Amino acid sequence: MYVCIFVCFITKAVHVEFASDLTTETFLAFFKPFVGPTGKLIELGSDCGTNFVGAKHILKLWCSEAIRWCLDNEGVIWKMNVPSSPHFGGLWEAAVKSMSIIRGE
């Protein structure tokens, strides 16, 4: 069992989804519904897991020129940590650590 954790950098609210695998498709299945009701997304941060790198690539492919222009116009950016540097993750890495403790890992 895997966990997908979303952390709001404004309210520090945490949203947790349980996943059966670490594929890009699974991440996107959780990401799309999460972004809709939460309002405007300004910045998305993640580690450099292959599922996130793949999702970033797929999201770029899905976006038409008009959508890409709109995202660029709104200033939405996806920042990825430097590989092997979880200390750059801050809030979301703290949530990952908490989830690991809860799961007994």
PDB file of N, CA and C in Angstrom:
ATOM      1  N   MET A   1       0.853  -1.175   0.000  1.00  0.00           N
ATOM      2  CA  MET A   1       0.000   0.000   0.000  1.00  0.00           C
ATOM      3  C   MET A   1       0.899   1.238   0.000  1.00  0.00           C
ATOM      4  N   TYR A   2       0.551   2.194  -0.832  1.00  0.00           N
ATOM      5  CA  TYR A   2       1.278   3.455  -0.935  1.00  0.00           C
ATOM      6  C   TYR A   2       0.356   4.602  -0.533  1.00  0.00           C
ATOM      7  N   VAL A   3       0.955   5.732  -0.213  1.00  0.00           N
ATOM      8  CA  VAL A   3       0.182   6.889   0.230  1.00  0.00           C
ATOM      9  C   VAL A   3       0.553   8.088  -0.629  1.00  0.00           C
ATOM     10  N   CYS A   4      -0.453   8.802  -1.099  1.00  0.00           N
ATOM     11  CA  CYS A   4      -0.259  10.051  -1.830  1.00  0.00           C
ATOM     12  C   CYS A   4      -0.685  11.174  -0.882  1.00  0.00           C
ATOM     13  N   ILE A   5       0.240  12.059  -0.553  1.00  0.00           N
ATOM     14  CA  ILE A   5      -0.013  13.113   0.429  1.00  0.00           C
ATOM     15  C   ILE A   5       0.016  14.472  -0.260  1.00  0.00           C
ATOM     16  N   PHE A   6      -1.051  15.251  -0.064  1.00  0.00           N
ATOM     17  CA  PHE A   6      -1.124  16.622  -0.561  1.00  0.00           C
ATOM     18  C   PHE A   6      -1.092  17.546   0.648  1.00  0.00           C
ATOM     19  N   VAL A   7      -0.213  18.547   0.623  1.00  0.00           N
ATOM     20  CA  VAL A   7      -0.107  19.504   1.725  1.00  0.00           C
ATOM     21  C   VAL A   7      -0.300  20.910   1.177  1.00  0.00           C
ATOM     22  N   CYS A   8      -1.220  21.659   1.778  1.00  0.00           N
ATOM     23  CA  CYS A   8      -1.429  23.056   1.407  1.00  0.00           C
ATOM     24  C   CYS A   8      -0.388  23.904   2.130  1.00  0.00           C
ATOM     25  N   PHE A   9       0.371  24.693   1.386  1.00  0.00           N
ATOM     26  CA  PHE A   9       1.407  25.516   2.006  1.00  0.00           C
ATOM     27  C   PHE A   9       0.841  26.754   2.688  1.00  0.00           C
ATOM     28  N   ILE A  10      -0.427  27.060   2.456  1.00  0.00           N
ATOM     29  CA  ILE A  10      -1.042  28.221   3.103  1.00  0.00           C
ATOM     30  C   ILE A  10      -1.665  27.820   4.432  1.00  0.00           C
ATOM     31  N   THR A  11      -2.526  26.791   4.401  1.00  0.00           N
ATOM     32  CA  THR A  11      -3.224  26.377   5.624  1.00  0.00           C
ATOM     33  C   THR A  11      -2.520  25.231   6.337  1.00  0.00           C
ATOM     34  N   LYS A  12      -1.579  24.584   5.664  1.00  0.00           N
ATOM     35  CA  LYS A  12      -0.873  23.402   6.149  1.00  0.00           C
ATOM     36  C   LYS A  12      -1.818  22.206   6.324  1.00  0.00           C
ATOM     37  N   ALA A  13      -2.974  22.283   5.672  1.00  0.00           N
ATOM     38  CA  ALA A  13      -3.916  21.162   5.681  1.00  0.00           C
ATOM     39  C   ALA A  13      -3.306  19.999   4.906  1.00  0.00           C
ATOM     40  N   VAL A  14      -3.566  18.787   5.366  1.00  0.00           N
ATOM     41  CA  VAL A  14      -3.018  17.588   4.738  1.00  0.00           C
ATOM     42  C   VAL A  14      -4.170  16.729   4.226  1.00  0.00           C
ATOM     43  N   HIS A  15      -4.048  16.275   2.978  1.00  0.00           N
ATOM     44  CA  HIS A  15      -5.037  15.383   2.369  1.00  0.00           C
ATOM     45  C   HIS A  15      -4.294  14.104   2.001  1.00  0.00           C
ATOM     46  N   VAL A  16      -4.811  12.961   2.433  1.00  0.00           N
ATOM     47  CA  VAL A  16      -4.140  11.680   2.224  1.00  0.00           C
ATOM     48  C   VAL A  16      -5.012  10.769   1.364  1.00  0.00           C
ATOM     49  N   GLU A  17      -4.396  10.140   0.378  1.00  0.00           N
ATOM     50  CA  GLU A  17      -5.053   9.135  -0.462  1.00  0.00           C
ATOM     51  C   GLU A  17      -4.198   7.870  -0.432  1.00  0.00           C
ATOM     52  N   PHE A  18      -4.836   6.723  -0.320  1.00  0.00           N
ATOM     53  CA  PHE A  18      -4.114   5.456  -0.338  1.00  0.00           C
ATOM     54  C   PHE A  18      -4.147   4.887  -1.747  1.00  0.00           C
ATOM     55  N   ALA A  19      -2.990   4.418  -2.205  1.00  0.00           N
ATOM     56  CA  ALA A  19      -2.852   3.936  -3.576  1.00  0.00           C
ATOM     57  C   ALA A  19      -2.320   2.508  -3.590  1.00  0.00           C
ATOM     58  N   SER A  20      -2.664   1.788  -4.633  1.00  0.00           N
ATOM     59  CA  SER A  20      -2.203   0.407  -4.765  1.00  0.00           C
ATOM     60  C   SER A  20      -0.830   0.316  -5.427  1.00  0.00           C
ATOM     61  N   ASP A  21      -0.429   1.376  -6.141  1.00  0.00           N
ATOM     62  CA  ASP A  21       0.872   1.357  -6.815  1.00  0.00           C
ATOM     63  C   ASP A  21       1.413   2.779  -6.951  1.00  0.00           C
ATOM     64  N   LEU A  22       2.609   2.888  -7.505  1.00  0.00           N
ATOM     65  CA  LEU A  22       3.277   4.187  -7.653  1.00  0.00           C
ATOM     66  C   LEU A  22       3.339   4.654  -9.098  1.00  0.00           C
ATOM     67  N   THR A  23       2.358   4.291  -9.882  1.00  0.00           N
ATOM     68  CA  THR A  23       2.404   4.669 -11.292  1.00  0.00           C
ATOM     69  C   THR A  23       1.977   6.120 -11.492  1.00  0.00           C
ATOM     70  N   THR A  24       2.378   6.648 -12.619  1.00  0.00           N
ATOM     71  CA  THR A  24       1.980   8.004 -12.997  1.00  0.00           C
ATOM     72  C   THR A  24       0.464   8.107 -13.091  1.00  0.00           C
ATOM     73  N   GLU A  25      -0.174   7.083 -13.661  1.00  0.00           N
ATOM     74  CA  GLU A  25      -1.632   7.094 -13.823  1.00  0.00           C
ATOM     75  C   GLU A  25      -2.343   7.172 -12.476  1.00  0.00           C
ATOM     76  N   THR A  26      -1.834   6.446 -11.480  1.00  0.00           N
ATOM     77  CA  THR A  26      -2.441   6.481 -10.146  1.00  0.00           C
ATOM     78  C   THR A  26      -2.312   7.865  -9.538  1.00  0.00           C
ATOM     79  N   PHE A  27      -1.125   8.459  -9.665  1.00  0.00           N
ATOM     80  CA  PHE A  27      -0.945   9.809  -9.130  1.00  0.00           C
ATOM     81  C   PHE A  27      -1.911  10.786  -9.794  1.00  0.00           C
ATOM     82  N   LEU A  28      -2.024  10.715 -11.110  1.00  0.00           N
ATOM     83  CA  LEU A  28      -2.915  11.631 -11.824  1.00  0.00           C
ATOM     84  C   LEU A  28      -4.376  11.417 -11.431  1.00  0.00           C
ATOM     85  N   ALA A  29      -4.744  10.163 -11.138  1.00  0.00           N
ATOM     86  CA  ALA A  29      -6.116   9.876 -10.709  1.00  0.00           C
ATOM     87  C   ALA A  29      -6.437  10.580  -9.391  1.00  0.00           C
ATOM     88  N   PHE A  30      -5.444  10.762  -8.525  1.00  0.00           N
ATOM     89  CA  PHE A  30      -5.647  11.481  -7.263  1.00  0.00           C
ATOM     90  C   PHE A  30      -5.459  12.982  -7.435  1.00  0.00           C
ATOM     91  N   PHE A  31      -4.555  13.364  -8.308  1.00  0.00           N
ATOM     92  CA  PHE A  31      -4.209  14.779  -8.473  1.00  0.00           C
ATOM     93  C   PHE A  31      -5.343  15.593  -9.086  1.00  0.00           C
ATOM     94  N   LYS A  32      -5.933  15.094 -10.162  1.00  0.00           N
ATOM     95  CA  LYS A  32      -6.976  15.858 -10.864  1.00  0.00           C
ATOM     96  C   LYS A  32      -8.166  16.205  -9.967  1.00  0.00           C
ATOM     97  N   PRO A  33      -8.748  15.254  -9.216  1.00  0.00           N
ATOM     98  CA  PRO A  33      -9.866  15.627  -8.340  1.00  0.00           C
ATOM     99  C   PRO A  33      -9.440  16.539  -7.186  1.00  0.00           C
ATOM    100  N   PHE A  34      -8.202  16.413  -6.729  1.00  0.00           N
ATOM    101  CA  PHE A  34      -7.728  17.243  -5.620  1.00  0.00           C
ATOM    102  C   PHE A  34      -7.630  18.708  -6.026  1.00  0.00           C
ATOM    103  N   VAL A  35      -7.121  18.971  -7.206  1.00  0.00           N
ATOM    104  CA  VAL A  35      -6.902  20.348  -7.650  1.00  0.00           C
ATOM    105  C   VAL A  35      -8.219  21.082  -7.882  1.00  0.00           C
ATOM    106  N   GLY A  36      -9.229  20.409  -8.417  1.00  0.00           N
ATOM    107  CA  GLY A  36     -10.504  21.056  -8.731  1.00  0.00           C
ATOM    108  C   GLY A  36     -11.127  21.834  -7.586  1.00  0.00           C
ATOM    109  N   PRO A  37     -11.474  21.186  -6.463  1.00  0.00           N
ATOM    110  CA  PRO A  37     -12.178  21.900  -5.394  1.00  0.00           C
ATOM    111  C   PRO A  37     -11.293  22.795  -4.536  1.00  0.00           C
ATOM    112  N   THR A  38      -9.977  22.655  -4.639  1.00  0.00           N
ATOM    113  CA  THR A  38      -9.109  23.441  -3.764  1.00  0.00           C
ATOM    114  C   THR A  38      -8.871  24.848  -4.275  1.00  0.00           C
ATOM    115  N   GLY A  39      -9.309  25.142  -5.480  1.00  0.00           N
ATOM    116  CA  GLY A  39      -9.132  26.488  -6.008  1.00  0.00           C
ATOM    117  C   GLY A  39      -7.848  26.627  -6.796  1.00  0.00           C
ATOM    118  N   LYS A  40      -7.405  27.855  -6.937  1.00  0.00           N
ATOM    119  CA  LYS A  40      -6.242  28.163  -7.764  1.00  0.00           C
ATOM    120  C   LYS A  40      -4.967  27.555  -7.189  1.00  0.00           C
ATOM    121  N   LEU A  41      -4.268  26.837  -8.020  1.00  0.00           N
ATOM    122  CA  LEU A  41      -2.995  26.236  -7.652  1.00  0.00           C
ATOM    123  C   LEU A  41      -1.890  27.128  -8.192  1.00  0.00           C
ATOM    124  N   ILE A  42      -1.025  27.606  -7.320  1.00  0.00           N
ATOM    125  CA  ILE A  42       0.042  28.502  -7.747  1.00  0.00           C
ATOM    126  C   ILE A  42       1.336  27.738  -7.957  1.00  0.00           C
ATOM    127  N   GLU A  43       1.648  26.858  -7.017  1.00  0.00           N
ATOM    128  CA  GLU A  43       2.901  26.124  -7.101  1.00  0.00           C
ATOM    129  C   GLU A  43       2.684  24.706  -6.623  1.00  0.00           C
ATOM    130  N   LEU A  44       3.253  23.769  -7.337  1.00  0.00           N
ATOM    131  CA  LEU A  44       3.194  22.364  -6.981  1.00  0.00           C
ATOM    132  C   LEU A  44       4.620  21.915  -6.731  1.00  0.00           C
ATOM    133  N   GLY A  45       4.862  21.290  -5.595  1.00  0.00           N
ATOM    134  CA  GLY A  45       6.202  20.815  -5.274  1.00  0.00           C
ATOM    135  C   GLY A  45       6.185  19.325  -5.027  1.00  0.00           C
ATOM    136  N   SER A  46       7.239  18.637  -5.426  1.00  0.00           N
ATOM    137  CA  SER A  46       7.332  17.197  -5.182  1.00  0.00           C
ATOM    138  C   SER A  46       8.791  16.777  -5.222  1.00  0.00           C
ATOM    139  N   ASP A  47       9.012  15.514  -4.806  1.00  0.00           N
ATOM    140  CA  ASP A  47      10.358  14.985  -4.974  1.00  0.00           C
ATOM    141  C   ASP A  47      10.499  14.540  -6.429  1.00  0.00           C
ATOM    142  N   CYS A  48      11.603  13.924  -6.751  1.00  0.00           N
ATOM    143  CA  CYS A  48      11.858  13.543  -8.148  1.00  0.00           C
ATOM    144  C   CYS A  48      11.520  12.084  -8.422  1.00  0.00           C
ATOM    145  N   GLY A  49      10.509  11.543  -7.718  1.00  0.00           N
ATOM    146  CA  GLY A  49      10.081  10.171  -7.976  1.00  0.00           C
ATOM    147  C   GLY A  49       9.688  10.011  -9.438  1.00  0.00           C
ATOM    148  N   THR A  50       9.937   8.827  -9.987  1.00  0.00           N
ATOM    149  CA  THR A  50       9.653   8.618 -11.411  1.00  0.00           C
ATOM    150  C   THR A  50       8.180   8.810 -11.734  1.00  0.00           C
ATOM    151  N   ASN A  51       7.295   8.505 -10.767  1.00  0.00           N
ATOM    152  CA  ASN A  51       5.867   8.704 -11.028  1.00  0.00           C
ATOM    153  C   ASN A  51       5.538  10.186 -11.164  1.00  0.00           C
ATOM    154  N   PHE A  52       6.215  11.048 -10.401  1.00  0.00           N
ATOM    155  CA  PHE A  52       5.963  12.485 -10.495  1.00  0.00           C
ATOM    156  C   PHE A  52       6.576  13.068 -11.763  1.00  0.00           C
ATOM    157  N   VAL A  53       7.767  12.612 -12.100  1.00  0.00           N
ATOM    158  CA  VAL A  53       8.401  13.082 -13.331  1.00  0.00           C
ATOM    159  C   VAL A  53       7.530  12.685 -14.517  1.00  0.00           C
ATOM    160  N   GLY A  54       7.022  11.445 -14.503  1.00  0.00           N
ATOM    161  CA  GLY A  54       6.129  10.989 -15.567  1.00  0.00           C
ATOM    162  C   GLY A  54       4.834  11.780 -15.596  1.00  0.00           C
ATOM    163  N   ALA A  55       4.281  12.070 -14.419  1.00  0.00           N
ATOM    164  CA  ALA A  55       3.034  12.840 -14.349  1.00  0.00           C
ATOM    165  C   ALA A  55       3.238  14.241 -14.899  1.00  0.00           C
ATOM    166  N   LYS A  56       4.364  14.859 -14.570  1.00  0.00           N
ATOM    167  CA  LYS A  56       4.640  16.208 -15.069  1.00  0.00           C
ATOM    168  C   LYS A  56       4.682  16.187 -16.593  1.00  0.00           C
ATOM    169  N   HIS A  57       5.319  15.154 -17.150  1.00  0.00           N
ATOM    170  CA  HIS A  57       5.414  15.024 -18.603  1.00  0.00           C
ATOM    171  C   HIS A  57       4.026  14.809 -19.215  1.00  0.00           C
ATOM    172  N   ILE A  58       3.231  13.910 -18.619  1.00  0.00           N
ATOM    173  CA  ILE A  58       1.891  13.632 -19.149  1.00  0.00           C
ATOM    174  C   ILE A  58       0.998  14.857 -19.046  1.00  0.00           C
ATOM    175  N   LEU A  59       1.072  15.576 -17.929  1.00  0.00           N
ATOM    176  CA  LEU A  59       0.262  16.788 -17.785  1.00  0.00           C
ATOM    177  C   LEU A  59       0.606  17.804 -18.867  1.00  0.00           C
ATOM    178  N   LYS A  60       1.883  17.902 -19.208  1.00  0.00           N
ATOM    179  CA  LYS A  60       2.274  18.815 -20.291  1.00  0.00           C
ATOM    180  C   LYS A  60       1.693  18.357 -21.623  1.00  0.00           C
ATOM    181  N   LEU A  61       1.668  17.040 -21.855  1.00  0.00           N
ATOM    182  CA  LEU A  61       1.113  16.519 -23.104  1.00  0.00           C
ATOM    183  C   LEU A  61      -0.396  16.725 -23.171  1.00  0.00           C
ATOM    184  N   TRP A  62      -1.081  16.550 -22.030  1.00  0.00           N
ATOM    185  CA  TRP A  62      -2.533  16.713 -21.994  1.00  0.00           C
ATOM    186  C   TRP A  62      -2.951  18.147 -22.250  1.00  0.00           C
ATOM    187  N   CYS A  63      -2.156  19.068 -21.806  1.00  0.00           N
ATOM    188  CA  CYS A  63      -2.549  20.476 -21.883  1.00  0.00           C
ATOM    189  C   CYS A  63      -2.455  20.970 -23.318  1.00  0.00           C
ATOM    190  N   SER A  64      -3.541  21.494 -23.805  1.00  0.00           N
ATOM    191  CA  SER A  64      -3.514  22.126 -25.116  1.00  0.00           C
ATOM    192  C   SER A  64      -2.748  23.438 -24.985  1.00  0.00           C
ATOM    193  N   GLU A  65      -2.460  24.048 -26.098  1.00  0.00           N
ATOM    194  CA  GLU A  65      -1.760  25.337 -26.064  1.00  0.00           C
ATOM    195  C   GLU A  65      -2.538  26.357 -25.235  1.00  0.00           C
ATOM    196  N   ALA A  66      -3.869  26.357 -25.371  1.00  0.00           N
ATOM    197  CA  ALA A  66      -4.691  27.323 -24.631  1.00  0.00           C
ATOM    198  C   ALA A  66      -4.595  27.086 -23.129  1.00  0.00           C
ATOM    199  N   ILE A  67      -4.646  25.808 -22.714  1.00  0.00           N
ATOM    200  CA  ILE A  67      -4.551  25.499 -21.284  1.00  0.00           C
ATOM    201  C   ILE A  67      -3.161  25.837 -20.773  1.00  0.00           C
ATOM    202  N   ARG A  68      -2.139  25.474 -21.551  1.00  0.00           N
ATOM    203  CA  ARG A  68      -0.767  25.791 -21.144  1.00  0.00           C
ATOM    204  C   ARG A  68      -0.572  27.295 -21.004  1.00  0.00           C
ATOM    205  N   TRP A  69      -1.132  28.047 -21.958  1.00  0.00           N
ATOM    206  CA  TRP A  69      -1.030  29.503 -21.902  1.00  0.00           C
ATOM    207  C   TRP A  69      -1.713  30.019 -20.644  1.00  0.00           C
ATOM    208  N   CYS A  70      -2.886  29.446 -20.331  1.00  0.00           N
ATOM    209  CA  CYS A  70      -3.637  29.853 -19.139  1.00  0.00           C
ATOM    210  C   CYS A  70      -2.835  29.554 -17.874  1.00  0.00           C
ATOM    211  N   LEU A  71      -2.250  28.350 -17.777  1.00  0.00           N
ATOM    212  CA  LEU A  71      -1.446  28.002 -16.600  1.00  0.00           C
ATOM    213  C   LEU A  71      -0.241  28.920 -16.478  1.00  0.00           C
ATOM    214  N   ASP A  72       0.423  29.170 -17.598  1.00  0.00           N
ATOM    215  CA  ASP A  72       1.562  30.085 -17.580  1.00  0.00           C
ATOM    216  C   ASP A  72       1.117  31.484 -17.180  1.00  0.00           C
ATOM    217  N   ASN A  73      -0.027  31.896 -17.701  1.00  0.00           N
ATOM    218  CA  ASN A  73      -0.571  33.214 -17.396  1.00  0.00           C
ATOM    219  C   ASN A  73      -0.913  33.349 -15.914  1.00  0.00           C
ATOM    220  N   GLU A  74      -1.401  32.247 -15.314  1.00  0.00           N
ATOM    221  CA  GLU A  74      -1.755  32.240 -13.894  1.00  0.00           C
ATOM    222  C   GLU A  74      -0.528  32.036 -13.011  1.00  0.00           C
ATOM    223  N   GLY A  75       0.582  31.665 -13.621  1.00  0.00           N
ATOM    224  CA  GLY A  75       1.812  31.482 -12.865  1.00  0.00           C
ATOM    225  C   GLY A  75       1.922  30.151 -12.141  1.00  0.00           C
ATOM    226  N   VAL A  76       1.220  29.116 -12.621  1.00  0.00           N
ATOM    227  CA  VAL A  76       1.286  27.801 -11.988  1.00  0.00           C
ATOM    228  C   VAL A  76       2.575  27.113 -12.426  1.00  0.00           C
ATOM    229  N   ILE A  77       3.380  26.710 -11.458  1.00  0.00           N
ATOM    230  CA  ILE A  77       4.646  26.037 -11.764  1.00  0.00           C
ATOM    231  C   ILE A  77       4.780  24.773 -10.914  1.00  0.00           C
ATOM    232  N   TRP A  78       5.522  23.801 -11.441  1.00  0.00           N
ATOM    233  CA  TRP A  78       5.764  22.546 -10.728  1.00  0.00           C
ATOM    234  C   TRP A  78       7.256  22.497 -10.426  1.00  0.00           C
ATOM    235  N   LYS A  79       7.595  22.570  -9.154  1.00  0.00           N
ATOM    236  CA  LYS A  79       8.992  22.508  -8.734  1.00  0.00           C
ATOM    237  C   LYS A  79       9.292  21.129  -8.176  1.00  0.00           C
ATOM    238  N   MET A  80      10.417  20.583  -8.590  1.00  0.00           N
ATOM    239  CA  MET A  80      10.844  19.285  -8.073  1.00  0.00           C
ATOM    240  C   MET A  80      12.120  19.460  -7.264  1.00  0.00           C
ATOM    241  N   ASN A  81      12.208  18.680  -6.184  1.00  0.00           N
ATOM    242  CA  ASN A  81      13.413  18.702  -5.355  1.00  0.00           C
ATOM    243  C   ASN A  81      14.624  18.252  -6.155  1.00  0.00           C
ATOM    244  N   VAL A  82      15.765  18.629  -5.654  1.00  0.00           N
ATOM    245  CA  VAL A  82      17.013  18.086  -6.175  1.00  0.00           C
ATOM    246  C   VAL A  82      17.006  16.597  -5.833  1.00  0.00           C
ATOM    247  N   PRO A  83      17.394  15.703  -6.760  1.00  0.00           N
ATOM    248  CA  PRO A  83      17.388  14.273  -6.452  1.00  0.00           C
ATOM    249  C   PRO A  83      18.180  13.950  -5.186  1.00  0.00           C
ATOM    250  N   SER A  84      17.679  13.005  -4.402  1.00  0.00           N
ATOM    251  CA  SER A  84      18.301  12.545  -3.151  1.00  0.00           C
ATOM    252  C   SER A  84      18.447  13.651  -2.119  1.00  0.00           C
ATOM    253  N   SER A  85      17.530  14.597  -2.108  1.00  0.00           N
ATOM    254  CA  SER A  85      17.575  15.702  -1.142  1.00  0.00           C
ATOM    255  C   SER A  85      16.206  15.911  -0.491  1.00  0.00           C
ATOM    256  N   PRO A  86      15.761  14.950   0.339  1.00  0.00           N
ATOM    257  CA  PRO A  86      14.435  15.094   0.932  1.00  0.00           C
ATOM    258  C   PRO A  86      14.319  16.284   1.877  1.00  0.00           C
ATOM    259  N   HIS A  87      15.445  16.785   2.397  1.00  0.00           N
ATOM    260  CA  HIS A  87      15.386  17.930   3.314  1.00  0.00           C
ATOM    261  C   HIS A  87      14.900  19.197   2.615  1.00  0.00           C
ATOM    262  N   PHE A  88      14.895  19.223   1.279  1.00  0.00           N
ATOM    263  CA  PHE A  88      14.354  20.370   0.554  1.00  0.00           C
ATOM    264  C   PHE A  88      12.827  20.324   0.494  1.00  0.00           C
ATOM    265  N   GLY A  89      12.222  19.186   0.873  1.00  0.00           N
ATOM    266  CA  GLY A  89      10.781  19.009   0.779  1.00  0.00           C
ATOM    267  C   GLY A  89       9.985  19.708   1.856  1.00  0.00           C
ATOM    268  N   GLY A  90      10.604  20.037   2.972  1.00  0.00           N
ATOM    269  CA  GLY A  90       9.932  20.771   4.035  1.00  0.00           C
ATOM    270  C   GLY A  90       8.620  20.172   4.478  1.00  0.00           C
ATOM    271  N   LEU A  91       7.523  20.887   4.193  1.00  0.00           N
ATOM    272  CA  LEU A  91       6.202  20.485   4.677  1.00  0.00           C
ATOM    273  C   LEU A  91       5.780  19.096   4.219  1.00  0.00           C
ATOM    274  N   TRP A  92       5.955  18.796   2.932  1.00  0.00           N
ATOM    275  CA  TRP A  92       5.462  17.494   2.488  1.00  0.00           C
ATOM    276  C   TRP A  92       6.332  16.354   2.985  1.00  0.00           C
ATOM    277  N   GLU A  93       7.624  16.576   3.164  1.00  0.00           N
ATOM    278  CA  GLU A  93       8.475  15.517   3.714  1.00  0.00           C
ATOM    279  C   GLU A  93       8.143  15.277   5.185  1.00  0.00           C
ATOM    280  N   ALA A  94       7.750  16.325   5.917  1.00  0.00           N
ATOM    281  CA  ALA A  94       7.302  16.159   7.306  1.00  0.00           C
ATOM    282  C   ALA A  94       6.031  15.317   7.340  1.00  0.00           C
ATOM    283  N   ALA A  95       5.132  15.539   6.380  1.00  0.00           N
ATOM    284  CA  ALA A  95       3.906  14.739   6.297  1.00  0.00           C
ATOM    285  C   ALA A  95       4.230  13.288   5.956  1.00  0.00           C
ATOM    286  N   VAL A  96       5.205  13.072   5.090  1.00  0.00           N
ATOM    287  CA  VAL A  96       5.633  11.715   4.742  1.00  0.00           C
ATOM    288  C   VAL A  96       6.191  11.021   5.980  1.00  0.00           C
ATOM    289  N   LYS A  97       7.010  11.730   6.746  1.00  0.00           N
ATOM    290  CA  LYS A  97       7.587  11.162   7.970  1.00  0.00           C
ATOM    291  C   LYS A  97       6.481  10.795   8.956  1.00  0.00           C
ATOM    292  N   SER A  98       5.506  11.678   9.141  1.00  0.00           N
ATOM    293  CA  SER A  98       4.387  11.395  10.046  1.00  0.00           C
ATOM    294  C   SER A  98       3.615  10.165   9.589  1.00  0.00           C
ATOM    295  N   MET A  99       3.381  10.055   8.296  1.00  0.00           N
ATOM    296  CA  MET A  99       2.651   8.904   7.769  1.00  0.00           C
ATOM    297  C   MET A  99       3.457   7.622   7.964  1.00  0.00           C
ATOM    298  N   SER A 100       4.767   7.693   7.833  1.00  0.00           N
ATOM    299  CA  SER A 100       5.613   6.516   8.050  1.00  0.00           C
ATOM    300  C   SER A 100       5.521   6.047   9.497  1.00  0.00           C
ATOM    301  N   ILE A 101       5.486   6.999  10.422  1.00  0.00           N
ATOM    302  CA  ILE A 101       5.364   6.650  11.841  1.00  0.00           C
ATOM    303  C   ILE A 101       4.009   5.999  12.106  1.00  0.00           C
ATOM    304  N   ILE A 102       2.954   6.575  11.540  1.00  0.00           N
ATOM    305  CA  ILE A 102       1.604   6.028  11.722  1.00  0.00           C
ATOM    306  C   ILE A 102       1.512   4.612  11.162  1.00  0.00           C
ATOM    307  N   ARG A 103       2.123   4.400  10.011  1.00  0.00           N
ATOM    308  CA  ARG A 103       2.069   3.081   9.364  1.00  0.00           C
ATOM    309  C   ARG A 103       3.037   2.092   9.991  1.00  0.00           C
ATOM    310  N   GLY A 104       3.899   2.545  10.914  1.00  0.00           N
ATOM    311  CA  GLY A 104       4.823   1.656  11.603  1.00  0.00           C
ATOM    312  C   GLY A 104       6.025   1.252  10.780  1.00  0.00           C
ATOM    313  N   GLU A 105       6.460   2.127   9.902  1.00  0.00           N
ATOM    314  CA  GLU A 105       7.620   1.820   9.048  1.00  0.00           C
ATOM    315  C   GLU A 105       8.876   2.410   9.625  1.00  0.00           C
TER     316      GLU A 105
END
